[in-house]
Amino acid sequence: MRAVRARHVIAIGVAAFLAGAVYLAPAGLVGAALGDEGPARLSGIEGRLWDGRASLWFDGWPAGRLRWSFDPAGLLDARLRFDWRIQDPGYDLGGQGDVGFDGTALDATGEVGPILLERTLAPYDIAVGGALEISRLVVQASRDLVPRTVEGRLHWTGGPVGYRLAGREFRTDLPALDGRIDTVEGEPVLIVRAAGQDVPLLHVRLDHEGWAHIGITQRFTELVGMPWPGGGPADAVVLEVGEQVL
């Protein structure tokens, strides 16, 4: 019995020592751990490893100011739990993370503004107004960071949309849109509908090879003022396009 108690006390002491060491460690260790080989890099690092902030760069462009704060109690369960937030003129996102031997979980809530939306869609000759609201997007991944499930809710506030098609410029106003993300047969699937409506407008699926498949329904073509010839059910997918995004 005494041996068991002694081991228990030693384990608590080691955990407390590690927590104290990490708590006092400089935040620069996070940047050192990322290195210079991957797409993500930190600069302007301040604070401590346990509670710090830094400028995040991704593939050479500034991705915003990142803040993080770890929960020391997680070490007692052999888990790494933390809060995070990243802010940029184009977006404001935050959430929690949980890393353990069985995998990683990350959730995000926040808003993506028109600046980032415009930057993202510009290569496709699409311009949109409004903002995209993210309601607790949750990603569950394996130990090697392969996503297992993705779930979440999205809401676009609606507004003017401009796009180029066959060399011509088109403009229209779209209502607010709601999106729901679920995992179907191991692949993330996003269904977009007009707010308060049941008929799907877009089906978006990300396959295991990193290809995004976008299905456009008859109702969506009507909504943008270019109804698909031949008619058909409102929820029928009349056009599908794909692009490798990962």
CSV table of C-alpha atoms in Angstrom, one decimal:
chain,number,residue,atom,x,y,z
A,1,MET,CA,0.0,0.0,0.0
A,2,ARG,CA,2.8,2.4,0.9
A,3,ALA,CA,4.6,1.6,-2.4
A,4,VAL,CA,1.4,2.4,-4.3
A,5,ARG,CA,1.0,5.7,-2.5
A,6,ALA,CA,4.7,6.5,-3.1
A,7,ARG,CA,4.3,6.0,-6.8
A,8,HIS,CA,1.2,8.1,-6.8
A,9,VAL,CA,3.0,10.9,-5.0
A,10,ILE,CA,6.0,10.7,-7.4
A,11,ALA,CA,3.7,10.8,-10.4
A,12,ILE,CA,2.0,13.9,-9.1
A,13,GLY,CA,5.4,15.5,-8.3
A,14,VAL,CA,6.7,14.8,-11.8
A,15,ALA,CA,3.6,16.2,-13.4
A,16,ALA,CA,3.8,19.3,-11.3
A,17,PHE,CA,7.5,19.7,-12.2
A,18,LEU,CA,6.8,19.4,-15.9
A,19,ALA,CA,3.8,21.8,-15.7
A,20,GLY,CA,6.0,24.3,-13.9
A,21,ALA,CA,8.8,23.9,-16.4
A,22,VAL,CA,6.5,24.4,-19.4
A,23,TYR,CA,4.7,27.3,-17.7
A,24,LEU,CA,8.0,29.2,-17.3
A,25,ALA,CA,9.4,28.2,-20.8
A,26,PRO,CA,9.6,31.0,-23.4
A,27,ALA,CA,7.0,31.1,-26.2
A,28,GLY,CA,9.8,31.0,-28.7
A,29,LEU,CA,10.0,27.2,-28.3
A,30,VAL,CA,6.7,27.0,-30.3
A,31,GLY,CA,8.4,28.7,-33.3
A,32,ALA,CA,11.4,26.5,-32.9
A,33,ALA,CA,9.2,23.4,-32.9
A,34,LEU,CA,7.6,24.5,-36.2
A,35,GLY,CA,11.0,25.0,-37.9
A,36,ASP,CA,11.5,26.5,-41.3
A,37,GLU,CA,10.6,23.5,-43.5
A,38,GLY,CA,6.8,23.5,-43.3
A,39,PRO,CA,4.2,26.0,-44.7
A,40,ALA,CA,3.5,27.5,-41.2
A,41,ARG,CA,5.9,29.9,-39.5
A,42,LEU,CA,5.8,32.2,-36.5
A,43,SER,CA,7.4,35.6,-36.0
A,44,GLY,CA,7.2,38.4,-33.4
A,45,ILE,CA,6.7,35.7,-30.6
A,46,GLU,CA,5.8,37.1,-27.2
A,47,GLY,CA,4.9,35.6,-23.8
A,48,ARG,CA,5.5,32.1,-22.5
A,49,LEU,CA,5.0,28.7,-24.0
A,50,TRP,CA,1.9,28.2,-21.8
A,51,ASP,CA,0.4,31.6,-22.8
A,52,GLY,CA,1.7,33.4,-25.8
A,53,ARG,CA,1.1,35.2,-29.0
A,54,ALA,CA,2.8,35.5,-32.4
A,55,SER,CA,2.3,36.5,-36.0
A,56,LEU,CA,1.4,33.5,-38.1
A,57,TRP,CA,2.6,33.1,-41.7
A,58,PHE,CA,1.4,30.5,-44.0
A,59,ASP,CA,3.1,29.8,-47.4
A,60,GLY,CA,4.8,33.1,-47.1
A,61,TRP,CA,1.8,35.4,-46.6
A,62,PRO,CA,0.6,36.9,-43.3
A,63,ALA,CA,-2.2,34.8,-41.8
A,64,GLY,CA,-2.9,37.0,-38.7
A,65,ARG,CA,-2.0,37.4,-35.1
A,66,LEU,CA,-2.3,34.1,-33.1
A,67,ARG,CA,-2.8,33.8,-29.4
A,68,TRP,CA,-2.8,30.6,-27.4
A,69,SER,CA,-3.3,29.5,-23.8
A,70,PHE,CA,-2.8,26.0,-22.5
A,71,ASP,CA,-4.8,24.3,-19.6
A,72,PRO,CA,-2.2,22.8,-17.2
A,73,ALA,CA,-4.8,20.4,-15.7
A,74,GLY,CA,-4.8,18.5,-19.0
A,75,LEU,CA,-1.3,17.1,-18.2
A,76,LEU,CA,-2.8,15.1,-15.4
A,77,ASP,CA,-4.8,13.2,-18.0
A,78,ALA,CA,-1.9,13.0,-20.5
A,79,ARG,CA,-3.7,15.5,-22.8
A,80,LEU,CA,-2.8,18.9,-24.2
A,81,ARG,CA,-5.7,21.2,-24.0
A,82,PHE,CA,-5.6,24.8,-25.2
A,83,ASP,CA,-7.6,27.8,-26.2
A,84,TRP,CA,-6.6,29.7,-29.4
A,85,ARG,CA,-7.6,32.8,-31.3
A,86,ILE,CA,-6.4,34.2,-34.6
A,87,GLN,CA,-7.3,37.7,-35.8
A,88,ASP,CA,-6.7,39.5,-39.1
A,89,PRO,CA,-8.4,42.4,-40.9
A,90,GLY,CA,-10.2,39.7,-42.9
A,91,TYR,CA,-11.3,37.3,-40.1
A,92,ASP,CA,-11.6,36.6,-36.4
A,93,LEU,CA,-11.6,32.9,-35.4
A,94,GLY,CA,-11.1,31.1,-32.1
A,95,GLY,CA,-11.8,27.9,-30.3
A,96,GLN,CA,-10.4,25.0,-28.3
A,97,GLY,CA,-8.0,22.1,-29.0
A,98,ASP,CA,-7.4,18.8,-27.4
A,99,VAL,CA,-4.4,16.6,-28.2
A,100,GLY,CA,-3.9,13.1,-26.8
A,101,PHE,CA,-2.5,9.7,-27.6
A,102,ASP,CA,-5.8,8.8,-29.3
A,103,GLY,CA,-5.9,11.7,-31.6
A,104,THR,CA,-6.6,15.4,-31.9
A,105,ALA,CA,-9.8,17.5,-31.7
A,106,LEU,CA,-10.1,21.1,-32.8
A,107,ASP,CA,-13.1,23.4,-32.9
A,108,ALA,CA,-13.5,26.9,-34.3
A,109,THR,CA,-16.1,29.7,-34.1
A,110,GLY,CA,-15.9,33.1,-35.6
A,111,GLU,CA,-16.4,35.3,-38.7
A,112,VAL,CA,-14.7,35.6,-42.1
A,113,GLY,CA,-15.2,39.1,-43.5
A,114,PRO,CA,-15.5,40.3,-47.1
A,115,ILE,CA,-11.8,41.1,-47.4
A,116,LEU,CA,-10.8,37.4,-47.1
A,117,LEU,CA,-13.8,36.2,-49.1
A,118,GLU,CA,-12.8,38.5,-51.9
A,119,ARG,CA,-9.2,37.4,-51.7
A,120,THR,CA,-10.2,33.7,-51.8
A,121,LEU,CA,-12.7,34.0,-54.7
A,122,ALA,CA,-10.9,36.5,-56.8
A,123,PRO,CA,-9.0,33.7,-58.8
A,124,TYR,CA,-12.4,32.4,-59.9
A,125,ASP,CA,-13.6,35.9,-61.1
A,126,ILE,CA,-16.2,35.9,-58.2
A,127,ALA,CA,-16.8,38.9,-55.9
A,128,VAL,CA,-19.1,38.7,-52.9
A,129,GLY,CA,-20.2,41.1,-50.1
A,130,GLY,CA,-21.4,40.1,-46.7
A,131,ALA,CA,-19.7,38.0,-44.1
A,132,LEU,CA,-19.4,34.3,-43.4
A,133,GLU,CA,-20.2,33.2,-39.8
A,134,ILE,CA,-18.8,29.9,-38.6
A,135,SER,CA,-20.7,28.2,-35.8
A,136,ARG,CA,-18.5,25.7,-33.9
A,137,LEU,CA,-16.7,23.9,-36.7
A,138,VAL,CA,-15.4,20.6,-35.1
A,139,VAL,CA,-12.6,18.5,-36.6
A,140,GLN,CA,-11.6,15.1,-35.2
A,141,ALA,CA,-8.3,13.7,-36.4
A,142,SER,CA,-6.2,10.6,-35.9
A,143,ARG,CA,-2.8,10.6,-34.2
A,144,ASP,CA,-1.1,11.3,-37.6
A,145,LEU,CA,-3.5,14.3,-38.1
A,146,VAL,CA,-5.7,12.6,-40.8
A,147,PRO,CA,-9.2,14.0,-40.4
A,148,ARG,CA,-11.8,11.5,-39.2
A,149,THR,CA,-14.9,13.6,-38.9
A,150,VAL,CA,-15.8,17.2,-39.7
A,151,GLU,CA,-19.0,18.9,-38.5
A,152,GLY,CA,-20.2,22.4,-38.3
A,153,ARG,CA,-22.6,25.2,-39.3
A,154,LEU,CA,-22.0,28.1,-41.6
A,155,HIS,CA,-24.1,31.2,-42.3
A,156,TRP,CA,-23.5,33.8,-45.0
A,157,THR,CA,-25.3,37.1,-44.4
A,158,GLY,CA,-26.2,37.6,-48.1
A,159,GLY,CA,-25.6,40.5,-50.4
A,160,PRO,CA,-24.3,41.5,-53.9
A,161,VAL,CA,-22.5,38.9,-56.0
A,162,GLY,CA,-20.5,39.6,-59.1
A,163,TYR,CA,-19.0,37.0,-61.5
A,164,ARG,CA,-17.5,36.6,-64.9
A,165,LEU,CA,-18.8,34.0,-67.3
A,166,ALA,CA,-17.8,33.5,-70.9
A,167,GLY,CA,-16.2,36.9,-71.0
A,168,ARG,CA,-19.3,38.7,-69.7
A,169,GLU,CA,-19.9,40.4,-66.3
A,170,PHE,CA,-22.9,39.4,-64.2
A,171,ARG,CA,-24.3,40.9,-61.0
A,172,THR,CA,-27.1,39.8,-58.7
A,173,ASP,CA,-28.2,39.9,-55.1
A,174,LEU,CA,-28.4,36.6,-53.1
A,175,PRO,CA,-30.3,36.0,-49.9
A,176,ALA,CA,-28.7,34.8,-46.7
A,177,LEU,CA,-27.4,31.2,-47.0
A,178,ASP,CA,-27.0,28.4,-44.4
A,179,GLY,CA,-24.5,25.6,-44.7
A,180,ARG,CA,-24.2,22.4,-42.8
A,181,ILE,CA,-21.0,20.3,-42.8
A,182,ASP,CA,-21.1,16.6,-42.0
A,183,THR,CA,-18.9,13.6,-42.7
A,184,VAL,CA,-20.4,11.0,-45.1
A,185,GLU,CA,-18.4,7.8,-45.7
A,186,GLY,CA,-15.3,9.4,-44.3
A,187,GLU,CA,-15.5,12.5,-46.6
A,188,PRO,CA,-16.6,16.1,-45.5
A,189,VAL,CA,-19.8,17.2,-47.2
A,190,LEU,CA,-21.3,20.7,-47.2
A,191,ILE,CA,-24.9,21.3,-48.2
A,192,VAL,CA,-25.9,24.9,-48.8
A,193,ARG,CA,-29.5,26.2,-48.6
A,194,ALA,CA,-31.2,29.6,-48.6
A,195,ALA,CA,-31.8,30.6,-45.0
A,196,GLY,CA,-35.1,29.1,-43.8
A,197,GLN,CA,-35.5,26.9,-46.9
A,198,ASP,CA,-35.3,23.2,-47.5
A,199,VAL,CA,-34.2,22.9,-51.1
A,200,PRO,CA,-30.4,22.5,-51.5
A,201,LEU,CA,-28.5,25.0,-53.6
A,202,LEU,CA,-25.0,23.6,-53.6
A,203,HIS,CA,-23.4,20.2,-52.7
A,204,VAL,CA,-19.7,20.4,-51.9
A,205,ARG,CA,-17.7,17.2,-51.2
A,206,LEU,CA,-13.9,17.0,-50.4
A,207,ASP,CA,-12.6,13.5,-51.4
A,208,HIS,CA,-9.6,11.6,-49.9
A,209,GLU,CA,-7.4,12.8,-52.8
A,210,GLY,CA,-7.9,16.5,-51.9
A,211,TRP,CA,-10.4,17.2,-54.7
A,212,ALA,CA,-13.4,19.5,-54.1
A,213,HIS,CA,-16.5,18.5,-56.0
A,214,ILE,CA,-19.2,21.2,-56.3
A,215,GLY,CA,-22.7,20.2,-57.4
A,216,ILE,CA,-25.0,23.1,-58.5
A,217,THR,CA,-28.7,22.5,-58.4
A,218,GLN,CA,-31.5,23.7,-60.6
A,219,ARG,CA,-32.7,26.1,-57.9
A,220,PHE,CA,-29.4,27.8,-57.6
A,221,THR,CA,-29.2,28.5,-61.3
A,222,GLU,CA,-32.7,30.1,-61.0
A,223,LEU,CA,-31.5,32.1,-58.0
A,224,VAL,CA,-28.6,33.7,-59.9
A,225,GLY,CA,-30.9,34.5,-62.8
A,226,MET,CA,-29.5,31.9,-65.2
A,227,PRO,CA,-32.0,29.0,-65.1
A,228,TRP,CA,-30.6,25.7,-66.4
A,229,PRO,CA,-32.3,24.8,-69.7
A,230,GLY,CA,-34.8,21.9,-69.6
A,231,GLY,CA,-36.1,22.6,-66.1
A,232,GLY,CA,-36.4,19.6,-63.8
A,233,PRO,CA,-36.7,19.2,-60.0
A,234,ALA,CA,-35.5,22.1,-58.0
A,235,ASP,CA,-33.0,20.0,-56.0
A,236,ALA,CA,-31.6,18.2,-59.0
A,237,VAL,CA,-27.8,18.7,-59.5
A,238,VAL,CA,-27.5,20.0,-63.1
A,239,LEU,CA,-23.8,20.9,-63.1
A,240,GLU,CA,-20.8,19.6,-61.2
A,241,VAL,CA,-17.3,21.0,-61.2
A,242,GLY,CA,-14.1,19.9,-59.4
A,243,GLU,CA,-10.8,21.2,-58.4
A,244,GLN,CA,-7.9,19.9,-56.4
A,245,VAL,CA,-7.5,22.1,-53.3
A,246,LEU,CA,-5.3,20.0,-51.1
